[in-house]
Amino acid sequence: MSFRLHLLVPLAALCACSASHQGGAGARTVVRFATDWRAQAEHGGFYEALAEGLYAKRGLDVRIIPGGPSVNVPELVASGAVELGDGSNSFIVMNLANEHAPVKAVAAFMQKDPQVLLAHPGVGIGSLADMKGHPILLSDASKTAFWPWLKTRYGFSDSQVRSYTFNNAPFIVNPKAVQEGYLTSEPYTIEKDAKFKPVVFLLADQGYPSYAAMVLAPDSLIAKNPAAVRAFVEASALGWRDYLSGDPRPADTLILKDNPDMTEDVLAQARDKMRTFGLVEGGDASTLGVGAMTDKHWADFFRIASPDSLTNYKAAFTLQFLPNPPVK
């Protein structure tokens, strides 16, 4: 998976989701949570919390709404079509703040954005700087997200950009091409399909300071029912811990149900990548707990990504729902 944010999903599609089946949910608060793509390991902690009944235990009736190429999660959250949403990266949240939209990040379940650039082995690309002049396959959303950062940092040109439509074939057949991807997805599927291991550059390890897997909440819900937001964040933190360090099968069962195209081997290797690279439990999460965000991290992101809008950065997030790591 790569960064995905496109058009608004039809509201009728919101009925197609995983929901809590623990019964007697009449007294629970319904929370529709829209993800940024089809069900996958990158949503595993949320599915684990659902499957284990961690949301239900805290008075929530959570329904996970899988995303896709036609989903605009921030618009769904801002319009009230869903109560909470999954924020793919910090650019989404920064843009919301700059547009004065009534939506904030309340937790970040990936301390590192899994966004990568991929190159062919043996073609002389040993760093991001070596990609200058090579065709780079990017999705439409990425052209307005991390691409401006890459251009500024490495002197890349828009003439290098080619369209990425989530089909690996154009990259596979062109040794000079570079392609975006997710650390937890495309490197494995390309190696599996094309029988070569692409060279992987994790942007987070190159100074790209974006969070990922954020929970987005509307200001209205934060004001009217902060207990529900806190309960969701707390249960999700436990779900992520259990998905990576416990038994992932409950979550995987729901993921495979919501996304029949997913496979167990892809889920397993994605979990391994999340653990190995500290995507969820590294960074500030190692001391502050899973889901952590900090004022400094957000200020640093705005300073790098959009210095002119630094004065808006505090409108992008709230730390009020991030207590000490909860006890199950």
Short mmCIF file of C-alpha atoms in Angstrom, two decimals, residues 82-317:
data_model
loop_
_atom_site.label_atom_id
_atom_site.label_comp_id
_atom_site.label_asym_id
_atom_site.label_seq_id
_atom_site.Cartn_x
_atom_site.Cartn_y
_atom_site.Cartn_z
CA VAL A 82 -18.19 8.60 10.24
CA GLU A 83 -17.18 9.37 13.80
CA LEU A 84 -13.44 8.70 13.39
CA GLY A 85 -11.00 8.12 10.55
CA ASP A 86 -7.56 6.81 9.73
CA GLY A 87 -5.02 9.45 8.72
CA SER A 88 -2.40 8.08 6.32
CA ASN A 89 0.27 10.70 6.95
CA SER A 90 1.00 14.04 8.55
CA PHE A 91 0.46 16.00 5.31
CA ILE A 92 -3.25 15.20 5.57
CA VAL A 93 -3.40 16.63 9.08
CA MET A 94 -1.28 19.65 8.15
CA ASN A 95 -3.59 20.45 5.26
CA LEU A 96 -6.62 20.16 7.54
CA ALA A 97 -5.04 22.64 9.96
CA ASN A 98 -4.07 25.04 7.19
CA GLU A 99 -7.63 24.92 5.84
CA HIS A 100 -9.06 25.44 9.36
CA ALA A 101 -11.05 22.21 9.03
CA PRO A 102 -12.71 21.03 12.28
CA VAL A 103 -10.73 17.75 12.45
CA LYS A 104 -7.68 16.85 14.54
CA ALA A 105 -5.26 13.96 15.03
CA VAL A 106 -5.77 12.40 18.46
CA ALA A 107 -3.25 9.53 18.24
CA ALA A 108 -0.54 8.23 15.92
CA PHE A 109 -0.23 4.46 15.83
CA MET A 110 2.77 4.50 13.53
CA GLN A 111 5.69 6.62 14.65
CA LYS A 112 7.27 6.19 11.21
CA ASP A 113 5.43 6.57 7.95
CA PRO A 114 5.96 3.28 6.02
CA GLN A 115 6.34 5.22 2.77
CA VAL A 116 9.25 4.00 0.66
CA LEU A 117 10.82 4.53 -2.73
CA LEU A 118 11.90 1.38 -4.60
CA ALA A 119 14.65 0.94 -7.18
CA HIS A 120 16.05 -1.97 -9.17
CA PRO A 121 19.21 -3.60 -7.87
CA GLY A 122 22.44 -3.16 -9.79
CA VAL A 123 21.53 0.06 -11.61
CA GLY A 124 23.64 2.45 -9.55
CA ILE A 125 20.95 3.73 -7.21
CA GLY A 126 22.42 3.58 -3.73
CA SER A 127 20.72 6.62 -2.23
CA LEU A 128 17.75 8.90 -2.80
CA ALA A 129 20.07 11.45 -4.38
CA ASP A 130 20.96 8.90 -7.07
CA MET A 131 17.33 8.94 -8.24
CA LYS A 132 17.73 12.34 -9.83
CA GLY A 133 16.89 12.01 -13.53
CA HIS A 134 15.17 8.63 -13.17
CA PRO A 135 11.43 8.23 -13.88
CA ILE A 136 9.57 8.04 -10.56
CA LEU A 137 6.15 6.39 -10.37
CA LEU A 138 3.90 8.30 -7.95
CA SER A 139 0.20 8.22 -7.13
CA ASP A 140 -1.79 11.42 -7.55
CA ALA A 141 -2.00 11.86 -3.78
CA SER A 142 1.75 11.49 -3.28
CA LYS A 143 2.43 14.25 -5.78
CA THR A 144 1.08 16.74 -3.25
CA ALA A 145 2.35 14.93 -0.14
CA PHE A 146 5.99 13.84 0.12
CA TRP A 147 6.97 14.74 -3.48
CA PRO A 148 7.43 18.49 -2.73
CA TRP A 149 9.69 17.50 0.18
CA LEU A 150 11.76 15.26 -2.11
CA LYS A 151 12.07 18.00 -4.74
CA THR A 152 13.27 20.52 -2.19
CA ARG A 153 15.67 18.15 -0.48
CA TYR A 154 17.16 16.37 -3.50
CA GLY A 155 16.59 18.70 -6.44
CA PHE A 156 14.20 16.36 -8.23
CA SER A 157 12.11 17.65 -11.13
CA ASP A 158 8.43 17.24 -11.99
CA SER A 159 9.60 15.95 -15.38
CA GLN A 160 10.62 12.74 -13.61
CA VAL A 161 7.09 11.96 -12.41
CA ARG A 162 5.10 9.13 -13.94
CA SER A 163 1.68 7.95 -12.77
CA TYR A 164 1.50 5.06 -10.33
CA THR A 165 -1.86 3.26 -10.42
CA PHE A 166 -1.02 0.62 -7.78
CA ASN A 167 0.13 -1.74 -10.52
CA ASN A 168 3.75 -2.85 -10.10
CA ALA A 169 4.20 -4.00 -13.71
CA PRO A 170 5.53 -0.70 -15.18
CA PHE A 171 8.22 -0.62 -12.49
CA ILE A 172 9.12 -4.28 -12.87
CA VAL A 173 9.75 -4.04 -16.61
CA ASN A 174 11.75 -0.79 -16.51
CA PRO A 175 15.13 -1.16 -14.73
CA LYS A 176 15.61 2.61 -14.65
CA ALA A 177 12.28 3.28 -12.92
CA VAL A 178 11.72 4.20 -9.29
CA GLN A 179 8.37 3.52 -7.62
CA GLU A 180 6.68 4.58 -4.42
CA GLY A 181 5.30 1.95 -2.07
CA TYR A 182 4.72 0.92 1.51
CA LEU A 183 7.50 -0.84 3.40
CA THR A 184 4.97 -3.45 4.48
CA SER A 185 3.56 -4.19 1.03
CA GLU A 186 5.19 -3.49 -2.35
CA PRO A 187 8.74 -4.71 -1.59
CA TYR A 188 7.35 -8.14 -0.70
CA THR A 189 4.83 -8.40 -3.54
CA ILE A 190 7.39 -7.28 -6.12
CA GLU A 191 9.92 -9.85 -4.92
CA LYS A 192 7.20 -12.51 -4.92
CA ASP A 193 5.95 -11.69 -8.42
CA ALA A 194 9.10 -10.55 -10.23
CA LYS A 195 11.66 -12.78 -8.46
CA PHE A 196 14.03 -9.93 -7.62
CA LYS A 197 14.47 -7.96 -4.41
CA PRO A 198 14.03 -4.22 -4.97
CA VAL A 199 16.30 -1.73 -3.24
CA VAL A 200 14.19 -0.12 -0.53
CA PHE A 201 14.54 3.43 0.80
CA LEU A 202 12.35 4.17 3.83
CA LEU A 203 11.70 7.90 3.72
CA ALA A 204 11.40 8.04 7.51
CA ASP A 205 15.04 7.02 7.75
CA GLN A 206 15.99 9.81 5.34
CA GLY A 207 14.62 12.63 7.48
CA TYR A 208 10.94 12.46 6.50
CA PRO A 209 9.19 13.04 9.87
CA SER A 210 5.61 12.01 9.15
CA TYR A 211 3.41 9.99 11.47
CA ALA A 212 1.06 7.36 9.99
CA ALA A 213 -2.00 5.35 11.04
CA MET A 214 -3.37 8.37 12.90
CA VAL A 215 -6.82 8.56 14.40
CA LEU A 216 -8.67 11.63 13.13
CA ALA A 217 -11.54 13.03 15.18
CA PRO A 218 -13.91 15.94 14.52
CA ASP A 219 -13.85 18.83 16.96
CA SER A 220 -17.55 18.22 17.61
CA LEU A 221 -16.96 14.69 18.93
CA ILE A 222 -13.95 15.82 20.96
CA ALA A 223 -16.16 18.44 22.61
CA LYS A 224 -19.35 16.39 23.04
CA ASN A 225 -18.02 12.93 23.85
CA PRO A 226 -14.35 13.01 24.80
CA ALA A 227 -14.82 9.78 26.76
CA ALA A 228 -15.62 7.90 23.55
CA VAL A 229 -12.51 9.27 21.84
CA ARG A 230 -10.36 8.36 24.83
CA ALA A 231 -11.86 4.85 24.95
CA PHE A 232 -11.17 4.31 21.25
CA VAL A 233 -7.55 5.46 21.54
CA GLU A 234 -6.94 3.36 24.65
CA ALA A 235 -8.45 0.19 23.19
CA SER A 236 -6.62 0.70 19.88
CA ALA A 237 -3.28 1.02 21.69
CA LEU A 238 -3.89 -2.33 23.34
CA GLY A 239 -5.00 -3.81 20.04
CA TRP A 240 -1.78 -2.76 18.35
CA ARG A 241 0.28 -4.19 21.20
CA ASP A 242 -1.51 -7.51 20.96
CA TYR A 243 -1.43 -7.62 17.16
CA LEU A 244 2.36 -7.28 17.08
CA SER A 245 3.31 -9.07 20.30
CA GLY A 246 0.44 -11.46 20.95
CA ASP A 247 -1.87 -13.63 18.84
CA PRO A 248 -2.72 -11.81 15.58
CA ARG A 249 -5.17 -14.45 14.38
CA PRO A 250 -8.34 -12.74 15.67
CA ALA A 251 -7.51 -9.60 13.69
CA ASP A 252 -6.33 -11.49 10.63
CA THR A 253 -9.60 -13.39 10.49
CA LEU A 254 -11.54 -10.12 10.25
CA ILE A 255 -9.06 -8.60 7.81
CA LEU A 256 -9.33 -11.60 5.47
CA LYS A 257 -13.12 -11.39 5.72
CA ASP A 258 -13.19 -7.69 4.82
CA ASN A 259 -10.56 -8.08 2.08
CA PRO A 260 -10.76 -11.46 0.31
CA ASP A 261 -7.80 -10.46 -1.89
CA MET A 262 -5.50 -10.32 1.13
CA THR A 263 -3.37 -13.36 1.99
CA GLU A 264 -1.90 -14.68 5.21
CA ASP A 265 1.70 -14.48 3.96
CA VAL A 266 1.34 -10.79 3.15
CA LEU A 267 -0.10 -10.14 6.62
CA ALA A 268 2.70 -12.08 8.31
CA GLN A 269 5.54 -10.29 6.51
CA ALA A 270 3.92 -6.91 7.16
CA ARG A 271 3.79 -7.59 10.90
CA ASP A 272 7.44 -8.58 10.79
CA LYS A 273 8.36 -5.33 9.04
CA MET A 274 6.39 -3.27 11.56
CA ARG A 275 8.27 -4.92 14.40
CA THR A 276 11.72 -4.86 12.76
CA PHE A 277 11.56 -1.19 11.79
CA GLY A 278 9.78 0.00 14.95
CA LEU A 279 6.92 1.53 13.00
CA VAL A 280 4.43 1.20 15.86
CA GLU A 281 6.48 0.76 19.02
CA GLY A 282 9.59 2.77 18.15
CA GLY A 283 10.23 6.49 18.42
CA ASP A 284 8.30 8.29 21.14
CA ALA A 285 6.06 5.25 21.57
CA SER A 286 8.96 3.40 23.18
CA THR A 287 8.74 5.71 26.20
CA LEU A 288 5.30 7.34 25.95
CA GLY A 289 3.27 4.32 24.87
CA VAL A 290 1.71 3.11 21.61
CA GLY A 291 -0.18 5.90 19.86
CA ALA A 292 2.12 8.64 21.14
CA MET A 293 2.41 12.06 19.60
CA THR A 294 4.44 15.03 20.79
CA ASP A 295 4.24 18.77 20.29
CA LYS A 296 7.89 18.79 19.18
CA HIS A 297 7.34 16.15 16.50
CA TRP A 298 4.42 18.09 15.01
CA ALA A 299 6.34 21.37 15.12
CA ASP A 300 9.30 19.72 13.40
CA PHE A 301 7.05 18.32 10.68
CA PHE A 302 5.42 21.68 9.95
CA ARG A 303 8.84 23.37 9.99
CA ILE A 304 10.15 20.93 7.35
CA ALA A 305 7.01 20.48 5.24
CA SER A 306 5.48 23.95 5.34
CA PRO A 307 7.50 26.59 7.21
CA ASP A 308 5.04 29.33 6.24
CA SER A 309 2.23 27.57 8.10
CA LEU A 310 4.17 26.82 11.30
CA THR A 311 1.84 29.10 13.26
CA ASN A 312 -1.02 26.68 12.52
CA TYR A 313 0.65 23.52 13.83
CA LYS A 314 -1.08 23.38 17.21
CA ALA A 315 -4.46 23.23 15.45
CA ALA A 316 -3.48 19.93 13.83
CA PHE A 317 -3.62 17.72 16.91
#
